PDB file of C-alpha atoms in Angstrom:
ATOM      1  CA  UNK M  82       0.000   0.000   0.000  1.00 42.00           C
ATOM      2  CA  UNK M  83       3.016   2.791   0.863  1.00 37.00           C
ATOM      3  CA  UNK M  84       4.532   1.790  -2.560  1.00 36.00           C
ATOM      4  CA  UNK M  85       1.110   2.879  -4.255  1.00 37.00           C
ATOM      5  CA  UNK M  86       1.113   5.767  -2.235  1.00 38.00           C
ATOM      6  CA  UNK M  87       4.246   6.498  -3.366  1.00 39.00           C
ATOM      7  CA  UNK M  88       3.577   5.885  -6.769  1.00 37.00           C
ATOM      8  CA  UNK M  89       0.307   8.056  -7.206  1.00 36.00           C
ATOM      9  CA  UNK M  90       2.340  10.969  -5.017  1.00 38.00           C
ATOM     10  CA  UNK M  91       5.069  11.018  -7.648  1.00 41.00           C
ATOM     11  CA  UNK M  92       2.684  11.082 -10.763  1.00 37.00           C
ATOM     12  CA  UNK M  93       0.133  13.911  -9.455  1.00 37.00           C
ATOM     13  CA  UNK M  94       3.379  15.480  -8.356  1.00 39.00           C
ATOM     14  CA  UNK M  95       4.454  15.596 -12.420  1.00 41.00           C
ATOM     15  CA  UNK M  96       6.445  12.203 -12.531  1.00 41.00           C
ATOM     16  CA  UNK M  97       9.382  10.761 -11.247  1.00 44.00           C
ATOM     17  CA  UNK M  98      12.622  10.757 -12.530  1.00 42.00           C
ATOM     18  CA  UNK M  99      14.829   7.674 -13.063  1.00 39.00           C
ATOM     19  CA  UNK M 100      16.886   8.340 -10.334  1.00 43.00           C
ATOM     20  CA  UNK M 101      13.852   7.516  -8.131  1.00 44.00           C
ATOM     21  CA  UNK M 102      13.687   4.151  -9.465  1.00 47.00           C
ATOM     22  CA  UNK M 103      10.251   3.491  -9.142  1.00 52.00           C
ATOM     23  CA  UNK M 104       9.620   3.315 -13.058  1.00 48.00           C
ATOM     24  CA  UNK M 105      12.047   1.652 -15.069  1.00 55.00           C
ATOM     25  CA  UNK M 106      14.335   3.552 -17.658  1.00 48.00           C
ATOM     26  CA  UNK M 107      12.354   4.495 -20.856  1.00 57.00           C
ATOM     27  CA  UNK M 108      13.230   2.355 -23.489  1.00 85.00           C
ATOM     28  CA  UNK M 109      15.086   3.793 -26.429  1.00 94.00           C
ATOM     29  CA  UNK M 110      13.885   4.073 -29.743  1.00 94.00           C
ATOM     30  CA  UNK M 111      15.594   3.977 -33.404  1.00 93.00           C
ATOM     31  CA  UNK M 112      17.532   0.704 -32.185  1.00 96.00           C
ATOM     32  CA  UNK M 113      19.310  -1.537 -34.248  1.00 97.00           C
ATOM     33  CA  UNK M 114      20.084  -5.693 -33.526  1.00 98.00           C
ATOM     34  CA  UNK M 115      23.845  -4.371 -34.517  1.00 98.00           C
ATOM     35  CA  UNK M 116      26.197  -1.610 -35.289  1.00 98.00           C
ATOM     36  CA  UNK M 117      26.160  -2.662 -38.966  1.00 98.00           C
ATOM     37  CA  UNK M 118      22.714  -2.101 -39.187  1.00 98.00           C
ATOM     38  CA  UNK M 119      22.715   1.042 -37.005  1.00 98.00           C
ATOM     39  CA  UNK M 120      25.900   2.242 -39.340  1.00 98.00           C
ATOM     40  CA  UNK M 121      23.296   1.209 -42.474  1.00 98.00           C
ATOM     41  CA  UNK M 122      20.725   3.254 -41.709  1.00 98.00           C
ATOM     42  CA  UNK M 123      23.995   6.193 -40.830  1.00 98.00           C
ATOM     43  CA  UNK M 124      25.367   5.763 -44.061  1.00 98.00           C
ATOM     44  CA  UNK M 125      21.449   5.875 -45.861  1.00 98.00           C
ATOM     45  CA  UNK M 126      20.307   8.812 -44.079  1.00 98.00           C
ATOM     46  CA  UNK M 127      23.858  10.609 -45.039  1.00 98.00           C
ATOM     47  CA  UNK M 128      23.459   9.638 -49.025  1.00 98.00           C
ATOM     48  CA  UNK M 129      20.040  11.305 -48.948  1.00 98.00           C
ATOM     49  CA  UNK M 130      21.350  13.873 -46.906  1.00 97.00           C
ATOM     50  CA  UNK M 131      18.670  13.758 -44.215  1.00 98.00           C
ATOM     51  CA  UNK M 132      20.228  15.613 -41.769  1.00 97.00           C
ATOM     52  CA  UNK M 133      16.375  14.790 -39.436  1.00 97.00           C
ATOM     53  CA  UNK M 134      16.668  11.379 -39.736  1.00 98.00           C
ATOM     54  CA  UNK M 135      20.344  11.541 -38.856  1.00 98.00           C
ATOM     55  CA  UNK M 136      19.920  13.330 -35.693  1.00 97.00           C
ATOM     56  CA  UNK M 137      16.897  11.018 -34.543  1.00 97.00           C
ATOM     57  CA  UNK M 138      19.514   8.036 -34.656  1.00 98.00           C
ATOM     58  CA  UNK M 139      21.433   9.789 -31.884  1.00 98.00           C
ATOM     59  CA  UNK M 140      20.135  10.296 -28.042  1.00 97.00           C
ATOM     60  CA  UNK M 141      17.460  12.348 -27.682  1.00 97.00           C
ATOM     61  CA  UNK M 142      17.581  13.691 -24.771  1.00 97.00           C
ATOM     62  CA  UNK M 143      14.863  11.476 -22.979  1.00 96.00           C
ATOM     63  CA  UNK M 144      16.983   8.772 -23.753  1.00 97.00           C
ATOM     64  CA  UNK M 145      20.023  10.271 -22.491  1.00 97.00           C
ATOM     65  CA  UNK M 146      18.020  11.553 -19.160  1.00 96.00           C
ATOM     66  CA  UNK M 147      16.260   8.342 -18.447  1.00 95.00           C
ATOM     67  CA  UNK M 148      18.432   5.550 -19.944  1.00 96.00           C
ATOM     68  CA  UNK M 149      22.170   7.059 -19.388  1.00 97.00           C
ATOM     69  CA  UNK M 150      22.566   9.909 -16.984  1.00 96.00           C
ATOM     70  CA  UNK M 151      21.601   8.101 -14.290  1.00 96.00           C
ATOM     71  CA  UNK M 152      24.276   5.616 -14.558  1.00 96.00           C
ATOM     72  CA  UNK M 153      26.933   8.198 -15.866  1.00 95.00           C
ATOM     73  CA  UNK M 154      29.534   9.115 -12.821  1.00 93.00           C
ATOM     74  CA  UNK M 155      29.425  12.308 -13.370  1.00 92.00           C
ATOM     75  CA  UNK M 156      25.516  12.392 -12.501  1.00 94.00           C
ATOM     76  CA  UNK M 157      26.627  11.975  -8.619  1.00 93.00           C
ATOM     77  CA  UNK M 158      25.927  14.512  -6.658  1.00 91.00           C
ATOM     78  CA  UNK M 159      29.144  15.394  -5.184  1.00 91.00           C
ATOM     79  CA  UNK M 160      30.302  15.899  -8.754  1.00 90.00           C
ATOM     80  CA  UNK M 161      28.426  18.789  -8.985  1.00 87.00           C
ATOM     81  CA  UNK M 162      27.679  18.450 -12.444  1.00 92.00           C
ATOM     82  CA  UNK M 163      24.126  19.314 -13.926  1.00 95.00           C
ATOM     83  CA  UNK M 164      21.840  17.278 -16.370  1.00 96.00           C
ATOM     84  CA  UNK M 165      21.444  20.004 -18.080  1.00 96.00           C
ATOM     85  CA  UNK M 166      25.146  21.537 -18.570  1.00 96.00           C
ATOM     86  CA  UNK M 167      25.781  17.883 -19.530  1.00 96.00           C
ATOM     87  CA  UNK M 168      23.208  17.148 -21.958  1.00 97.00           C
ATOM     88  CA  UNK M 169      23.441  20.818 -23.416  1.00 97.00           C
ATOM     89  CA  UNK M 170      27.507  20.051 -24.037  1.00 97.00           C
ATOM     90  CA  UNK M 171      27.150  16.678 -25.361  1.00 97.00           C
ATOM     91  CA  UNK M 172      24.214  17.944 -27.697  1.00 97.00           C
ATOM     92  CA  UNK M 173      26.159  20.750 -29.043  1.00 98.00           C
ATOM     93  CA  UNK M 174      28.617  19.090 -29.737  1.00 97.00           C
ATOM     94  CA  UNK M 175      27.209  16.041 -31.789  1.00 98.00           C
ATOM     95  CA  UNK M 176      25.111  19.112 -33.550  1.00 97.00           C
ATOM     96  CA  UNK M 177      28.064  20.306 -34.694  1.00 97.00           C
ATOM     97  CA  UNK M 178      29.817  17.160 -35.865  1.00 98.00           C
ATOM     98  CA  UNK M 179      26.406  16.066 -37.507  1.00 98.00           C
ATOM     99  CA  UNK M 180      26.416  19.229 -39.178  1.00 98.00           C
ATOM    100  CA  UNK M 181      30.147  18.744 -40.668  1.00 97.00           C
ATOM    101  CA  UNK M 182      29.466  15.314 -41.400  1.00 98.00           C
ATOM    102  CA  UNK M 183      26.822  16.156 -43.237  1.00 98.00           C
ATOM    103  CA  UNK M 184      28.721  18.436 -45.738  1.00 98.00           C
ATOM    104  CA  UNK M 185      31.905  16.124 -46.186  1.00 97.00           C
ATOM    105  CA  UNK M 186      30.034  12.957 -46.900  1.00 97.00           C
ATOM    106  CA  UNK M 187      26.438  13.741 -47.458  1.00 97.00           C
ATOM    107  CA  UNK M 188      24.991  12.739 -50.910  1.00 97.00           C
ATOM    108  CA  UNK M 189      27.636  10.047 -51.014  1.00 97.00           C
ATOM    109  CA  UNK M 190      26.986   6.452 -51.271  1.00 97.00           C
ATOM    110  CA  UNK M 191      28.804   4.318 -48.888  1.00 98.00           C
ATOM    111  CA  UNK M 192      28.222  -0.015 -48.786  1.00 98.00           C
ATOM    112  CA  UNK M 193      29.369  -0.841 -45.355  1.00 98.00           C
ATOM    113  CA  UNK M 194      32.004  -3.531 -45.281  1.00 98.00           C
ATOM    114  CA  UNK M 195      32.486  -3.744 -41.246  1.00 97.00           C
ATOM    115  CA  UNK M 196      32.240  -1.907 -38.204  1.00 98.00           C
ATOM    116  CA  UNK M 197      35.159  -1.518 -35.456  1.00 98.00           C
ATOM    117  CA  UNK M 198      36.065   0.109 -32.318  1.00 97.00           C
ATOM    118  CA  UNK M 199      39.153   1.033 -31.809  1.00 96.00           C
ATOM    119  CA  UNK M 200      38.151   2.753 -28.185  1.00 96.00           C
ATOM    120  CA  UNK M 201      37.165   0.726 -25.024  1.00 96.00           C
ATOM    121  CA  UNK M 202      34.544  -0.434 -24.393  1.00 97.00           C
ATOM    122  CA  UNK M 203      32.561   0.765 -20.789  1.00 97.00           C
ATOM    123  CA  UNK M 204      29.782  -1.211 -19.487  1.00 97.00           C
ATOM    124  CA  UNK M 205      27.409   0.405 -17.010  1.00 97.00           C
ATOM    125  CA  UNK M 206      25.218  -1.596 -15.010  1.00 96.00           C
ATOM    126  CA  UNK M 207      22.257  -1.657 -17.706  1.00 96.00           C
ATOM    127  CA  UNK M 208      24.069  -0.385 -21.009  1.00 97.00           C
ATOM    128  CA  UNK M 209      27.542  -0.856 -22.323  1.00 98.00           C
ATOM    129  CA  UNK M 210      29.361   2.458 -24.958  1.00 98.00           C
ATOM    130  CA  UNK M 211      31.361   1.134 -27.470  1.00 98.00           C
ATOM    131  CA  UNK M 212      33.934   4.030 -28.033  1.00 97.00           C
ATOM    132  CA  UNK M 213      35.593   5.121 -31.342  1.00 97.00           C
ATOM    133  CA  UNK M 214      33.837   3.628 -34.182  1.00 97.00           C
ATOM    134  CA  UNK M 215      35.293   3.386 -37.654  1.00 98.00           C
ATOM    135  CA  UNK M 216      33.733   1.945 -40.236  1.00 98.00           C
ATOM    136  CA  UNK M 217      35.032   0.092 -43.261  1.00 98.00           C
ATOM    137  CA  UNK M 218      33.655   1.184 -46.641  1.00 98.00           C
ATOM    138  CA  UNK M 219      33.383   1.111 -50.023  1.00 98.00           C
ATOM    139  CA  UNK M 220      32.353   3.811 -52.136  1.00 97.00           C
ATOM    140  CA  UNK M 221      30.698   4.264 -55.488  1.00 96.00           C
ATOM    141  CA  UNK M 222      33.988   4.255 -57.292  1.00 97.00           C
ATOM    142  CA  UNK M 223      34.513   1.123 -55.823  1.00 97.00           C
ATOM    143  CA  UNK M 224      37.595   2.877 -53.426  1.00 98.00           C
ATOM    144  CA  UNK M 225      38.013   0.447 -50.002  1.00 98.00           C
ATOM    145  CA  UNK M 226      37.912   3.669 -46.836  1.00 97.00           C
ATOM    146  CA  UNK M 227      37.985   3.757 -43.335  1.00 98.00           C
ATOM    147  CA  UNK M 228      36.094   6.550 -42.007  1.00 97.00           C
ATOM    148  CA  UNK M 229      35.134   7.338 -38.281  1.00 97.00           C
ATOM    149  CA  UNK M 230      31.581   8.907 -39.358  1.00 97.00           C
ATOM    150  CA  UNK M 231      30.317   9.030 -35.526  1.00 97.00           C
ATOM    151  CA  UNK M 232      31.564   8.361 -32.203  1.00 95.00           C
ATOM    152  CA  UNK M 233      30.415   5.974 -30.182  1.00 97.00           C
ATOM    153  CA  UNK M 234      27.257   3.832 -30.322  1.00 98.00           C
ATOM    154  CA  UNK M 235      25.637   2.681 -26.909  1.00 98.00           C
ATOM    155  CA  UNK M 236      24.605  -1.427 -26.380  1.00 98.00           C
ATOM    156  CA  UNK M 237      21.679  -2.275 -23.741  1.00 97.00           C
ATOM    157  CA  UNK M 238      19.043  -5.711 -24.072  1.00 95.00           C
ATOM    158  CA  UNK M 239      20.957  -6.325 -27.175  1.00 95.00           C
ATOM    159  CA  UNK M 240      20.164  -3.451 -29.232  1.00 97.00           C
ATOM    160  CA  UNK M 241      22.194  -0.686 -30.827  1.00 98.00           C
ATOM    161  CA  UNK M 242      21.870   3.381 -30.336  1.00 98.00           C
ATOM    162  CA  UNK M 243      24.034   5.764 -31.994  1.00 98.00           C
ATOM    163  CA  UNK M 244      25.113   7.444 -28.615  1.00 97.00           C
ATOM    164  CA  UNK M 245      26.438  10.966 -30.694  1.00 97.00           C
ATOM    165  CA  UNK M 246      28.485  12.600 -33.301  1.00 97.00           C
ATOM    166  CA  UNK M 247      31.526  13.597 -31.866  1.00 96.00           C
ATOM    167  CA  UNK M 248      34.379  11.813 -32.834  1.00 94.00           C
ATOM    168  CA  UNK M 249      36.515  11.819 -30.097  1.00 72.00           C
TER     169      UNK M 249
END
């Protein structure tokens, strides 16, 4: 009976926030069952130069609130480190590298050949980030490139999110 309490209290209140716990993280959406497929649907968005559809591959930031702030260490309190001076850096910067990506490679088409990491990779407790991506490609010409087109792409229940932009 408290927990109901508690659960009613924190919706007429506006909601609760994943920290609380009560309510799972929301789930993420534009997942792939890989990074080739995720880096597919990169590489098809950036030949028709849909610069939309590119950004909704990334975190919103829902995702990012919900699914990996809570977990990040810099979301601890005696960091001192806001959500939002987080998110806001983080989004800026994958704007910008989305934006630049866009004019280097957009229009071009690119056939995936693989997909590596040549960063770490950092599990959380419910997620995992697979750093430095570079993919292998091949492009109209028939020229073999590797390109790092994003940065890192985020793992969790077996699915694949683009986590940003920025190439670190």
């Amino acid at each position: 009976m408290l927990v109901t309490a508690a659960l009613v209290a924190c919706l007429v209140a506006g909601g609760c926030s994943s920290g609380d716990r009560l309510f799972p993280p929301s789930p993420l959406h534009q997942t792939f069952p890989s990074p080739d497929e995720l880096s597919r649907a990169v590489l098809a968005a950036l030949a028709d130069e849909d610069a939309d559809h590119l950004h909704s591959l990334a975190l919103s930031e829902l995702e990012f609130r919900t699914v990996v702030w809570p977990e990040l260490p810099s979301s601890r309190p005696e960091r001192g480190l806001p959500f939002d001076y987080v998110w806001g850096d983080l989004n800026q910067k994958s704007t910008n590298a989305l934006r630049r990506l866009v004019a280097r490679h957009g229009g071009r088409r690119y056939t995936l050949a693989g997909v590596a990491f040549r960063g770490e990779t950092t599990p959380y407790e419910t997620y995992r980030v697979h750093r430095e991506a570079i993919l292998d490609l091949v492009d109209e010409e028939g020229n073999e490139l590797t390109l790092p087109l994003f940065g890192s792409i985020l793992e969790r229940d077996g699915e694949f999110k683009l986590f940003s932009y920025v190439v670190d």
